[in-house]
Amino acid sequence: MGQGFLQIGLTLCIAIAITPIFGRYIARVFLGEKTLLDPLMNPIERSLFVLVGVRRKDDMTGWQYVRAILYTNLLMGILVYSLIYFQRLLPWNPNGLGAPIWDILLHTVVSFVTNTDQQHYSGETTLSYFSQVAALGFLMFTSAATGLAVGIAFIRGLTGKKLGNFYVDLTLAITRILLPISVIGAIALVLSGVPQTLRETLVVETLEGSTQYIARGPVASFETIKMLGENGGGFFGVNSAHPFENPNGASNLIEIIAMVSIPASLIYAYGIFTKNIKQAWLLFWMVFVIFVILVWVTAGGEQQGNPLVNNALKLEIPNLEGKEVRFGWAQTALWVVMTTATMCGAVNGMHDSLMPSGIFSTLFNLFIQIIWGGQGTGTAYLFIYLILTVFLTGLMVGRTPEFLGRKIEKREIVLASVVLLIHPIVILIPSAIVLAYPVSLSGITNPGYHGISQVVYEYASAGANNGSGLEGLRDNTLWWNLSTCFSMLAGRYIPIIAILLLADSMSRKPKVPETPGTLKTDSLIFTTVTAGVVLILGVLTFFPVLALGPIAEGFKLASGS
C-alpha cells in the first residue's frame, strides 16, 4: 500500500514542479514576448497569416471571436466527415476498411471537433491509418487549440485587454505549444516501446497453431496529442490500457504528466497576465487540494478492494478487476481521477470496474469541470466560479462586486449563470429520458444503482467534453449516437459563446480605483469561500444523482448484499 501512495505522490510532485515553468512559457507565447522557438516558428507563422489574410494586430470583438470559432469548427467537421467517409479510396488503408455507418460517423466527427473524443467504435477495426492520423489527429490539434485560445481570450478580457484574434491564437497554440511538445513526446513514447508504423495488421501463428491478428499503426504520434490536448480518444478500442498505447510505467508517467501540464500551467499563466502570482498559486492549491482528496478517496476504495470478493476469499486484496497488472491499483486510481479532472477522457483501466468511491470521484469531476478542467475552457470555468463568489460576497457586505478592478453587473452574472446551468441541462434531461425507457433506450448491462451511474456518466462525459465512459453500457446505437451529439455540441459551444461574451463585456469596462473597502481576491479567506461555492453549487445540482448512483451502490456493497 505504501509503495502505491508513494508512486502517486512522486507523480504529483513532478506535476507541481513543471507548472511555473510551463505556465511562464504559455504566458510569454500569448503576450507576444520572445521565446526559444521564435527563429523556427516566426517565418512559418508569417507565411500562414499571409496565406489566410490575417494580421496579428487585428483584434476581434466577442461576437467576431465566436463566429470565427463556429465557422472554422463547422468547416473542419465537414472536411473530416468527408475524409472518413471516403477512406476506402484514400491512402494508408492497408486493411481495406470502408466507411462506418452514418450515425457512428456523425458521432465520431462531432466528438472529435468538440474535443470530447467519446468513442462508440473500436479504432483498429473501423478507421484507416489515414483517418486516424490525417482526420482525427488533425482535429485533436485544432480542437485542443480552440479550447486553449478561448481560455487565453477569457483571461485577456478579465484583465481589461482586447480578446485578441482567434486565428492568431489558434495558430500559436499549435505551433508554439501543442506541436513541438507532441514531437518530443512522440519520440519519448517510441523509446518506451510505443509503435510508430504504417504497416498493415500483423498476422502470426500462435503456439497452439491458430491465427492471431495484431493491430498496429502510427500510435506514438497519435498518443501524444491525445494526452497533451485533453483529447482522450484511443487508437485502439481499449485506449491507454492497450500495451501498444501505454506499455509500461515510463509511458504511463509521461502520459499522466501530459494530461495535467496545460490545465495546471494555465492557472499560473493567469497570474502572469494579471501580475498577481499570489492569487494564481492560491487558486492552484485550492484545485490541487480538492484533487488530492478525490485521489485519496478513489485510491482508498481500490486498495481496500471489493468486500464481497474479500469476504468470499477470506483475504484482503485490492480491487484488480478491469486493471492492467503493469499499473496496479495505485496508478490506475491516479489516472482515473486525472483523466476526468482534466477532461482528457483517456483510460488505462476500465472505469466500469471501479469501486463506488472511484465512480463518485470521476462523476464529481465531470460535474464540476474545474479540477483541473478541460483545455483552456476549464480555466475559464474556474474564473466563472470566482466571479460568482465575488458577486455573492459583494451582496453580503452591500457593495457592488468588483473583480480585477472591474464591476460585476447584471450582464456578467447572466452570462456566468448560462455557463453553469447548461451543464446540468445536457446531462440530467437526457438521462431522465433514457431511464424512463430502460428496455428500448438505455443499454444498461448492470441494473440497479450501477446502471444509473452508467447512464448519467455517459451524458456527463459528453456534456463535459471528456469522452470516457463506464464501458458496460451498450452505447453504439442510433439513440446514444445522436443524443450524445446533442450533449457534446451544447456542452461545448453554448458555454464558449457565453464565456467570450462575458470576457468582451469585462474588457470594455473602465477600471475602478481600489479603495479600503475593495474585496481582496488574492487572500486565503476568499479562496476558501470560492472552494465552498464550488462544492455547494455542485452538491445542490448533482447530489441526488450521486446519491442514487455511486453512494447507494457503496452502501449496498458495505452491507454485503
Coordinates of C-alpha atoms in Angstrom, one line a residue:
M1 CA 0.0 0.0 0.0
G2 CA 2.8 2.4 0.9
Q3 CA 4.5 2.0 -2.4
G4 CA 1.3 2.7 -4.3
F5 CA 0.8 6.0 -2.5
L6 CA 4.5 6.9 -2.9
Q7 CA 4.1 6.5 -6.7
I8 CA 1.1 8.8 -6.6
G9 CA 3.0 11.4 -4.5
L10 CA 6.0 11.4 -6.8
T11 CA 3.9 11.9 -9.9
L12 CA 2.1 14.8 -8.3
C13 CA 5.4 16.4 -7.2
I14 CA 6.6 16.3 -10.9
A15 CA 3.3 18.0 -12.0
I16 CA 3.8 20.8 -9.4
A17 CA 7.4 21.3 -10.4
I18 CA 6.7 21.9 -14.1
T19 CA 3.7 24.2 -13.5
P20 CA 5.5 27.6 -13.1
I21 CA 8.0 26.7 -15.9
F22 CA 5.4 25.8 -18.4
G23 CA 2.9 28.5 -17.2
R24 CA 5.6 31.2 -17.7
Y25 CA 6.2 29.9 -21.3
I26 CA 2.5 29.8 -22.2
A27 CA 2.2 33.4 -20.9
R28 CA 5.2 34.6 -23.0
V29 CA 3.7 33.0 -26.1
F30 CA 0.4 34.7 -25.8
L31 CA 1.8 38.0 -24.6
G32 CA 3.9 38.2 -27.7
E33 CA 7.2 38.0 -25.9
K34 CA 10.3 36.3 -27.2
T35 CA 10.6 32.5 -26.9
L36 CA 13.2 30.0 -27.9
L37 CA 11.1 28.9 -30.9
D38 CA 11.0 32.3 -32.5
P39 CA 13.7 31.7 -35.1
L40 CA 12.0 28.5 -36.3
M41 CA 8.3 29.4 -36.0
N42 CA 8.2 33.1 -36.9
P43 CA 8.7 32.5 -40.6
I44 CA 6.2 29.7 -40.7
E45 CA 3.6 31.7 -38.8
R46 CA 4.1 34.8 -41.0
S47 CA 3.6 32.6 -44.1
L48 CA 0.4 31.1 -42.7
F49 CA -1.0 34.5 -41.7
V50 CA -0.3 35.9 -45.2
L51 CA -1.9 32.9 -46.8
V52 CA -5.2 33.2 -44.9
G53 CA -5.2 37.0 -44.9
V54 CA -4.8 37.6 -41.1
R55 CA -2.8 40.3 -39.4
R56 CA -1.6 39.6 -35.8
K57 CA -2.7 43.0 -34.6
D58 CA -6.3 42.7 -35.8
D59 CA -8.3 42.2 -32.5
M60 CA -11.8 40.7 -32.5
T61 CA -14.9 41.6 -30.6
G62 CA -16.6 38.8 -28.6
W63 CA -19.1 38.0 -31.4
Q64 CA -16.4 38.1 -34.0
Y65 CA -14.3 35.6 -31.9
V66 CA -17.4 33.4 -31.5
R67 CA -18.2 33.4 -35.2
A68 CA -14.6 32.6 -36.1
I69 CA -14.7 29.5 -33.8
L70 CA -18.1 28.3 -35.1
Y71 CA -17.2 28.8 -38.8
T72 CA -13.8 27.1 -38.6
N73 CA -15.2 24.2 -36.4
L74 CA -18.0 23.6 -38.9
L75 CA -15.7 23.6 -41.9
M76 CA -13.3 21.2 -40.1
G77 CA -16.1 18.9 -39.2
I78 CA -17.3 18.7 -42.8
L79 CA -13.8 18.1 -44.0
V80 CA -13.1 15.2 -41.6
Y81 CA -16.6 13.7 -42.2
S82 CA -15.7 13.5 -45.9
L83 CA -12.2 12.1 -45.3
I84 CA -13.5 9.2 -43.2
Y85 CA -16.5 8.6 -45.5
F86 CA -14.1 8.1 -48.4
Q87 CA -11.3 6.4 -46.5
R88 CA -11.6 3.3 -48.7
L89 CA -10.3 5.5 -51.6
L90 CA -7.6 7.2 -49.7
P91 CA -4.0 6.0 -48.9
W92 CA -2.7 4.4 -45.7
N93 CA -5.5 1.9 -45.6
P94 CA -3.7 -1.4 -45.7
N95 CA -6.6 -3.3 -44.2
G96 CA -9.1 -2.1 -46.8
L97 CA -11.6 -0.6 -44.3
G98 CA -14.7 1.1 -45.7
A99 CA -16.9 3.9 -44.3
P100 CA -18.7 3.5 -40.9
I101 CA -22.5 3.8 -40.9
W102 CA -23.7 7.4 -40.9
D103 CA -24.7 7.7 -37.2
I104 CA -21.5 6.4 -35.8
L105 CA -19.6 8.6 -38.3
L106 CA -21.5 11.7 -37.3
H107 CA -21.0 10.9 -33.6
T108 CA -17.3 10.4 -34.2
V109 CA -16.8 13.7 -36.1
V110 CA -18.9 15.7 -33.5
S111 CA -17.0 14.1 -30.7
F112 CA -13.5 15.0 -32.1
V113 CA -14.5 18.5 -33.2
T114 CA -15.7 19.3 -29.7
N115 CA -12.5 17.9 -28.1
T116 CA -14.7 15.2 -26.5
D117 CA -13.3 12.2 -28.3
Q118 CA -16.1 9.9 -27.0
Q119 CA -15.8 6.7 -29.0
H120 CA -18.6 4.3 -29.8
Y121 CA -16.4 2.3 -32.1
S122 CA -13.1 0.4 -31.9
G123 CA -10.4 2.3 -33.8
E124 CA -8.3 -0.6 -35.1
T125 CA -11.2 -2.2 -36.8
T126 CA -13.1 0.9 -38.0
L127 CA -10.7 3.6 -39.2
S128 CA -7.7 3.5 -41.6
Y129 CA -4.3 4.9 -40.7
F130 CA -5.1 8.0 -42.8
S131 CA -8.4 8.6 -41.0
Q132 CA -6.8 8.1 -37.6
V133 CA -3.8 10.5 -38.3
A134 CA -4.9 13.0 -41.0
A135 CA -8.6 13.3 -40.0
L136 CA -8.8 12.6 -36.2
G137 CA -5.3 13.6 -35.5
F138 CA -5.9 16.9 -37.3
L139 CA -9.0 17.6 -35.1
M140 CA -7.0 16.6 -31.9
F141 CA -4.7 19.6 -32.6
T142 CA -7.3 22.1 -33.7
S143 CA -10.0 21.3 -31.1
A144 CA -7.4 21.5 -28.3
A145 CA -6.0 24.7 -29.7
T146 CA -9.6 26.1 -29.9
G147 CA -10.1 25.5 -26.2
L148 CA -6.7 27.0 -25.3
A149 CA -7.5 30.1 -27.4
V150 CA -10.8 30.5 -25.6
G151 CA -9.1 30.3 -22.2
I152 CA -6.5 32.9 -23.2
A153 CA -9.1 35.2 -24.7
F154 CA -11.1 35.0 -21.5
I155 CA -8.1 35.8 -19.3
R156 CA -7.3 38.8 -21.6
G157 CA -10.9 40.1 -21.2
L158 CA -10.8 39.8 -17.5
T159 CA -7.7 41.9 -17.3
G160 CA -9.1 44.6 -19.5
K161 CA -7.3 43.7 -22.7
K162 CA -8.7 43.1 -26.1
L163 CA -9.7 39.5 -26.7
G164 CA -7.1 39.1 -29.5
N165 CA -7.6 37.3 -32.8
F166 CA -8.9 33.7 -32.9
Y167 CA -6.9 32.7 -35.9
V168 CA -3.7 34.0 -34.4
D169 CA -4.3 32.3 -31.1
L170 CA -5.3 29.1 -32.8
T171 CA -2.0 29.1 -34.8
L172 CA 0.2 30.0 -31.8
A173 CA -1.4 27.3 -29.7
I174 CA -0.5 24.7 -32.3
T175 CA 2.9 26.0 -33.5
R176 CA 4.3 27.1 -30.1
I177 CA 2.8 24.6 -27.6
L178 CA 1.0 21.6 -29.0
L179 CA 3.1 20.6 -32.0
P180 CA 6.6 21.0 -30.5
I181 CA 5.7 19.2 -27.3
S182 CA 3.9 16.5 -29.3
V183 CA 7.0 15.8 -31.3
I184 CA 9.2 15.5 -28.2
G185 CA 6.5 13.3 -26.5
A186 CA 6.2 11.0 -29.5
I187 CA 9.9 10.4 -29.5
A188 CA 9.8 9.6 -25.8
L189 CA 6.9 7.2 -26.3
V190 CA 8.7 5.4 -29.2
L191 CA 11.7 5.0 -26.9
S192 CA 9.4 3.5 -24.3
G193 CA 8.0 0.9 -26.7
V194 CA 5.0 2.5 -28.4
P195 CA 4.9 1.6 -32.2
Q196 CA 5.0 4.1 -35.0
T197 CA 4.5 2.4 -38.3
L198 CA 2.3 2.4 -41.4
R199 CA 2.5 -1.3 -42.0
E200 CA -0.7 -3.5 -42.0
T201 CA -2.1 -5.7 -39.3
L202 CA 0.5 -8.4 -38.4
V203 CA -0.7 -12.0 -38.9
V204 CA 1.0 -14.6 -36.7
E205 CA 0.6 -18.2 -35.9
T206 CA 0.3 -19.0 -32.2
L207 CA 1.9 -21.9 -30.3
E208 CA -1.5 -23.6 -30.4
G209 CA -1.5 -23.4 -34.2
S210 CA -4.2 -20.8 -34.5
T211 CA -4.0 -17.4 -36.3
Q212 CA -3.8 -14.2 -34.4
Y213 CA -4.1 -10.7 -35.9
I214 CA -2.1 -8.0 -34.1
A215 CA -3.2 -4.4 -35.0
R216 CA -0.6 -1.7 -35.1
G217 CA -0.1 1.7 -36.7
P218 CA 1.3 5.2 -36.2
V219 CA 0.4 5.1 -32.5
A220 CA 3.1 7.2 -30.8
S221 CA 2.3 10.4 -32.6
F222 CA -1.4 9.9 -32.1
E223 CA -1.0 9.1 -28.4
T224 CA 1.0 12.2 -27.5
I225 CA -1.5 14.8 -28.8
K226 CA -4.3 12.7 -27.4
M227 CA -2.9 13.2 -23.9
L228 CA -1.4 16.7 -24.2
G229 CA -4.6 18.1 -25.9
E230 CA -7.0 16.6 -23.4
N231 CA -8.5 14.6 -26.3
G232 CA -8.5 11.1 -24.9
G233 CA -9.7 9.2 -28.0
G234 CA -7.7 5.9 -28.3
F235 CA -6.0 4.5 -31.4
F236 CA -7.2 1.1 -30.1
G237 CA -10.5 0.2 -28.6
V238 CA -9.2 -0.3 -25.1
N239 CA -7.4 3.1 -25.2
S240 CA -4.3 3.6 -23.0
A241 CA -4.9 0.2 -21.3
H242 CA -3.6 -1.3 -24.6
P243 CA 0.2 -2.2 -24.4
F244 CA 0.8 -0.5 -27.7
E245 CA -0.5 2.8 -26.4
N246 CA 0.9 2.6 -22.9
P247 CA 3.3 -0.3 -22.5
N248 CA 5.0 0.4 -19.1
G249 CA 5.4 2.6 -16.1
A250 CA 7.6 5.1 -18.0
S251 CA 5.0 5.7 -20.7
N252 CA 2.2 5.9 -18.0
L253 CA 4.1 8.7 -16.2
I254 CA 4.7 10.6 -19.5
E255 CA 1.0 10.4 -20.3
I256 CA -0.2 11.4 -16.9
I257 CA 2.1 14.5 -16.8
A258 CA 1.0 15.4 -20.4
M259 CA -2.7 15.3 -19.2
V260 CA -2.2 17.8 -16.4
S261 CA 0.5 20.1 -17.7
I262 CA -1.5 22.6 -19.7
P263 CA -4.6 22.9 -17.4
A264 CA -2.4 23.4 -14.3
S265 CA 0.0 25.8 -16.0
L266 CA -2.7 28.0 -17.4
I267 CA -3.6 29.0 -13.8
Y268 CA 0.0 30.2 -13.3
A269 CA -0.1 31.9 -16.7
Y270 CA -3.2 33.8 -15.5
G271 CA -1.1 35.1 -12.6
I272 CA 1.4 36.5 -15.0
F273 CA -1.3 38.1 -17.1
T274 CA -2.8 39.8 -14.0
K275 CA 0.6 40.4 -12.4
N276 CA -0.7 38.6 -9.3
I277 CA 1.2 35.3 -8.9
K278 CA -0.1 35.1 -5.3
Q279 CA -3.7 34.7 -6.4
A280 CA -2.6 32.2 -9.1
W281 CA -0.9 30.0 -6.5
L282 CA -3.9 30.2 -4.2
L283 CA -6.2 29.0 -6.9
F284 CA -3.7 26.3 -7.9
W285 CA -3.5 25.0 -4.4
M286 CA -7.3 25.2 -4.0
V287 CA -7.8 22.9 -7.0
F288 CA -4.8 20.7 -6.0
V289 CA -6.2 20.1 -2.5
I290 CA -9.6 19.0 -3.9
F291 CA -7.9 16.9 -6.5
V292 CA -5.7 15.1 -3.9
I293 CA -8.8 14.4 -1.7
L294 CA -10.5 12.8 -4.7
V295 CA -7.4 10.7 -5.5
W296 CA -7.3 9.6 -1.8
V297 CA -11.0 8.6 -1.9
T298 CA -10.5 6.7 -5.1
A299 CA -7.2 5.0 -4.2
G300 CA -8.5 4.1 -0.8
G301 CA -11.5 2.3 -2.3
E302 CA -9.5 0.4 -4.8
Q303 CA -6.8 -0.5 -2.3
Q304 CA -9.4 -1.9 0.2
G305 CA -11.0 -4.0 -2.6
N306 CA -14.4 -5.4 -3.1
P307 CA -15.8 -6.5 0.3
L308 CA -17.9 -9.2 -1.3
V309 CA -14.9 -10.7 -3.1
N310 CA -12.7 -10.4 0.0
N311 CA -15.3 -12.0 2.3
A312 CA -15.7 -14.9 -0.2
L313 CA -11.9 -15.4 -0.4
K314 CA -11.2 -14.6 3.2
L315 CA -8.4 -12.3 2.0
E316 CA -7.7 -8.6 2.0
I317 CA -6.8 -7.8 -1.6
P318 CA -7.1 -4.7 -3.8
N319 CA -9.7 -4.4 -6.4
L320 CA -7.8 -5.5 -9.6
E321 CA -10.9 -6.1 -11.8
G322 CA -10.6 -4.2 -15.0
K323 CA -7.0 -3.1 -14.3
E324 CA -3.7 -3.7 -16.1
V325 CA -1.3 -5.6 -13.8
R326 CA 1.6 -3.4 -15.1
F327 CA -0.1 -0.4 -13.5
G328 CA -1.8 -1.9 -10.5
W329 CA -4.5 -0.2 -8.3
A330 CA -2.4 2.9 -7.4
Q331 CA -1.5 4.2 -10.9
T332 CA -5.0 3.3 -12.2
A333 CA -6.6 5.2 -9.4
L334 CA -4.5 8.3 -10.0
W335 CA -5.2 8.0 -13.8
V336 CA -9.0 7.8 -13.5
V337 CA -9.1 10.9 -11.3
M338 CA -6.6 12.8 -13.5
T339 CA -8.4 11.9 -16.8
T340 CA -11.8 13.1 -15.6
A341 CA -10.3 16.1 -13.7
T342 CA -8.5 17.4 -16.9
M343 CA -11.4 16.3 -19.2
C344 CA -8.9 14.2 -21.2
G345 CA -11.0 11.0 -21.1
A346 CA -8.2 8.5 -21.9
V347 CA -8.4 5.3 -19.8
N348 CA -5.7 2.9 -18.6
G349 CA -8.2 0.7 -16.9
M350 CA -12.0 0.1 -17.2
H351 CA -13.9 2.7 -15.3
D352 CA -16.9 0.3 -15.1
S353 CA -14.9 -1.9 -12.7
L354 CA -14.1 0.9 -10.3
M355 CA -15.4 0.7 -6.7
P356 CA -18.3 3.1 -5.9
S357 CA -15.9 5.6 -4.4
G358 CA -14.0 5.8 -7.7
I359 CA -17.2 6.3 -9.7
F360 CA -18.2 9.0 -7.2
S361 CA -14.9 10.9 -7.8
T362 CA -15.0 10.6 -11.6
L363 CA -18.6 11.8 -11.7
F364 CA -17.8 14.6 -9.4
N365 CA -15.0 15.8 -11.7
L366 CA -17.3 15.7 -14.7
F367 CA -20.0 17.7 -12.9
I368 CA -17.7 20.4 -11.5
Q369 CA -15.3 20.7 -14.6
I370 CA -12.6 22.9 -12.9
I371 CA -10.4 20.2 -11.3
W372 CA -8.3 20.8 -13.4
G373 CA -10.8 21.3 -16.2
G374 CA -10.7 21.0 -20.0
Q375 CA -8.1 22.5 -22.3
G376 CA -8.4 26.3 -21.7
T377 CA -12.2 26.1 -21.1
G378 CA -11.7 24.5 -17.7
T379 CA -9.6 27.5 -16.6
A380 CA -12.4 29.8 -17.8
Y381 CA -14.9 27.8 -15.7
L382 CA -12.7 28.3 -12.7
F383 CA -12.9 32.1 -13.1
I384 CA -16.6 31.9 -13.6
Y385 CA -16.8 30.5 -10.1
L386 CA -14.5 33.3 -9.0
I387 CA -16.9 35.9 -10.5
L388 CA -19.9 34.3 -8.8
T389 CA -18.0 34.2 -5.5
V390 CA -17.2 37.9 -5.8
F391 CA -20.9 38.6 -6.6
L392 CA -22.1 36.6 -3.6
T393 CA -19.6 38.1 -1.1
G394 CA -20.4 41.6 -2.5
L395 CA -24.1 41.0 -1.7
M396 CA -23.2 40.0 1.8
V397 CA -21.4 43.3 2.5
G398 CA -23.7 45.6 0.4
R399 CA -21.1 46.6 -2.2
T400 CA -21.2 46.4 -5.9
P401 CA -19.0 43.4 -6.6
E402 CA -15.7 44.0 -8.4
F403 CA -13.2 41.6 -10.0
L404 CA -9.7 42.7 -11.1
G405 CA -10.8 46.3 -10.7
R406 CA -14.0 46.0 -12.9
K407 CA -17.5 45.9 -11.7
I408 CA -19.6 42.7 -12.0
E409 CA -23.1 43.7 -13.1
K410 CA -26.2 42.0 -14.4
R411 CA -24.9 41.1 -17.8
E412 CA -21.9 39.3 -16.4
I413 CA -24.0 37.3 -13.9
V414 CA -26.5 36.3 -16.5
L415 CA -23.7 35.0 -18.8
A416 CA -21.9 33.2 -15.9
S417 CA -25.2 31.6 -15.0
V418 CA -25.7 30.3 -18.6
V419 CA -22.2 28.7 -18.4
L420 CA -23.1 26.8 -15.2
L421 CA -26.7 26.0 -16.0
I422 CA -26.3 24.4 -19.4
H423 CA -24.2 21.6 -18.0
P424 CA -26.9 20.0 -15.8
I425 CA -29.4 20.5 -18.6
V426 CA -27.4 18.5 -21.1
I427 CA -26.8 15.7 -18.5
L428 CA -29.9 15.4 -16.4
I429 CA -32.7 15.8 -19.0
P430 CA -31.3 13.1 -21.5
S431 CA -30.5 10.8 -18.5
A432 CA -34.1 11.1 -17.3
I433 CA -35.4 10.3 -20.8
V434 CA -33.2 7.2 -21.0
L435 CA -34.1 5.9 -17.5
A436 CA -37.8 6.3 -18.3
Y437 CA -37.3 3.8 -21.2
P438 CA -34.8 1.3 -19.8
V439 CA -35.6 -1.5 -22.2
S440 CA -35.7 0.4 -25.5
L441 CA -33.1 3.1 -25.0
S442 CA -30.7 2.6 -22.0
G443 CA -28.4 -0.2 -22.9
I444 CA -27.7 -0.8 -19.2
T445 CA -25.8 -4.0 -18.6
N446 CA -25.7 -3.8 -14.8
P447 CA -29.2 -3.0 -13.5
G448 CA -29.7 -1.1 -10.2
Y449 CA -27.6 1.7 -8.8
H450 CA -24.7 1.0 -11.1
G451 CA -26.9 1.2 -14.1
I452 CA -28.0 4.7 -13.1
S453 CA -24.3 5.6 -12.9
Q454 CA -23.7 4.1 -16.4
V455 CA -26.3 6.3 -18.0
V456 CA -25.5 9.5 -16.2
Y457 CA -21.8 9.1 -16.7
E458 CA -22.3 8.8 -20.5
Y459 CA -24.1 12.1 -20.7
A460 CA -21.8 13.8 -18.1
S461 CA -18.8 12.7 -20.2
A462 CA -20.4 14.1 -23.3
G463 CA -21.5 17.3 -21.8
A464 CA -18.2 17.9 -20.1
N465 CA -16.4 17.1 -23.4
N466 CA -14.5 14.3 -21.6
G467 CA -15.1 11.2 -23.6
S468 CA -14.5 8.4 -21.1
G469 CA -17.3 6.0 -20.2
L470 CA -18.5 3.2 -18.0
E471 CA -18.0 0.8 -20.8
G472 CA -20.5 -1.7 -19.6
L473 CA -23.1 0.5 -21.4
R474 CA -24.2 -0.7 -24.9
D475 CA -23.8 2.8 -26.4
N476 CA -23.3 2.1 -30.1
T477 CA -27.0 2.6 -31.0
L478 CA -28.8 5.3 -33.0
W479 CA -30.2 6.8 -29.8
W480 CA -26.9 7.0 -28.0
N481 CA -25.0 8.3 -31.0
L482 CA -27.5 11.1 -31.7
S483 CA -28.4 12.1 -28.1
T484 CA -24.8 12.4 -27.0
C485 CA -24.1 14.5 -30.1
F486 CA -26.6 17.0 -28.6
S487 CA -24.9 17.0 -25.2
M488 CA -21.5 17.4 -26.8
L489 CA -22.4 20.3 -29.0
A490 CA -24.5 22.1 -26.4
G491 CA -21.9 21.4 -23.7
R492 CA -19.1 22.8 -25.8
Y493 CA -20.4 25.8 -27.8
I494 CA -23.0 27.4 -25.5
P495 CA -20.5 27.9 -22.7
I496 CA -17.8 29.1 -25.1
I497 CA -20.2 31.7 -26.5
A498 CA -21.2 32.9 -23.0
I499 CA -17.6 32.9 -21.8
L500 CA -16.4 35.0 -24.7
L501 CA -19.3 37.5 -24.4
L502 CA -18.6 37.8 -20.7
A503 CA -14.9 38.4 -21.4
D504 CA -15.8 41.0 -24.1
S505 CA -18.1 42.8 -21.6
M506 CA -15.3 42.9 -18.9
S507 CA -12.7 44.2 -21.4
R508 CA -14.9 47.2 -22.1
K509 CA -15.4 48.3 -18.5
P510 CA -13.3 51.1 -17.0
K511 CA -11.1 50.1 -14.2
V512 CA -12.4 51.2 -10.8
P513 CA -9.8 52.7 -8.4
E514 CA -9.1 50.4 -5.4
T515 CA -10.4 51.6 -2.1
P516 CA -10.1 50.3 1.5
G517 CA -13.4 48.5 1.0
T518 CA -12.3 46.7 -2.1
L519 CA -12.6 42.9 -1.7
K520 CA -9.2 41.2 -1.8
T521 CA -9.5 38.2 -4.1
D522 CA -5.9 37.1 -3.5
S523 CA -6.4 36.1 0.1
L524 CA -6.7 32.7 1.7
I525 CA -10.2 33.5 3.1
F526 CA -11.6 34.4 -0.4
T527 CA -10.1 31.3 -1.9
T528 CA -11.7 29.2 0.8
V529 CA -15.0 30.8 0.2
T530 CA -14.6 30.1 -3.6
A531 CA -14.0 26.4 -2.8
G532 CA -17.1 26.4 -0.7
V533 CA -19.2 28.0 -3.5
V534 CA -17.9 25.4 -6.0
L535 CA -18.8 22.5 -3.6
I536 CA -22.2 23.9 -2.6
L537 CA -23.2 24.6 -6.2
G538 CA -22.1 21.1 -7.3
V539 CA -23.9 19.4 -4.4
L540 CA -27.1 21.3 -4.9
T541 CA -27.2 20.5 -8.6
F542 CA -25.9 16.9 -8.7
F543 CA -26.1 15.3 -5.3
P544 CA -29.4 13.5 -6.0
V545 CA -27.8 11.7 -8.9
L546 CA -24.7 10.8 -6.9
A547 CA -26.9 9.6 -4.1
L548 CA -28.9 7.3 -6.4
G549 CA -25.8 6.1 -8.1
P550 CA -22.3 5.5 -6.5
I551 CA -23.3 6.4 -3.0
A552 CA -26.2 4.0 -2.9
E553 CA -24.1 1.3 -4.6
G554 CA -21.4 1.9 -1.9
F555 CA -23.9 1.4 0.9
K556 CA -25.2 -1.7 -0.8
L557 CA -21.7 -3.2 -1.1
A558 CA -20.8 -2.3 2.5
S559 CA -24.0 -4.1 3.7
G560 CA -22.9 -7.3 1.9
S561 CA -25.9 -7.5 -0.3

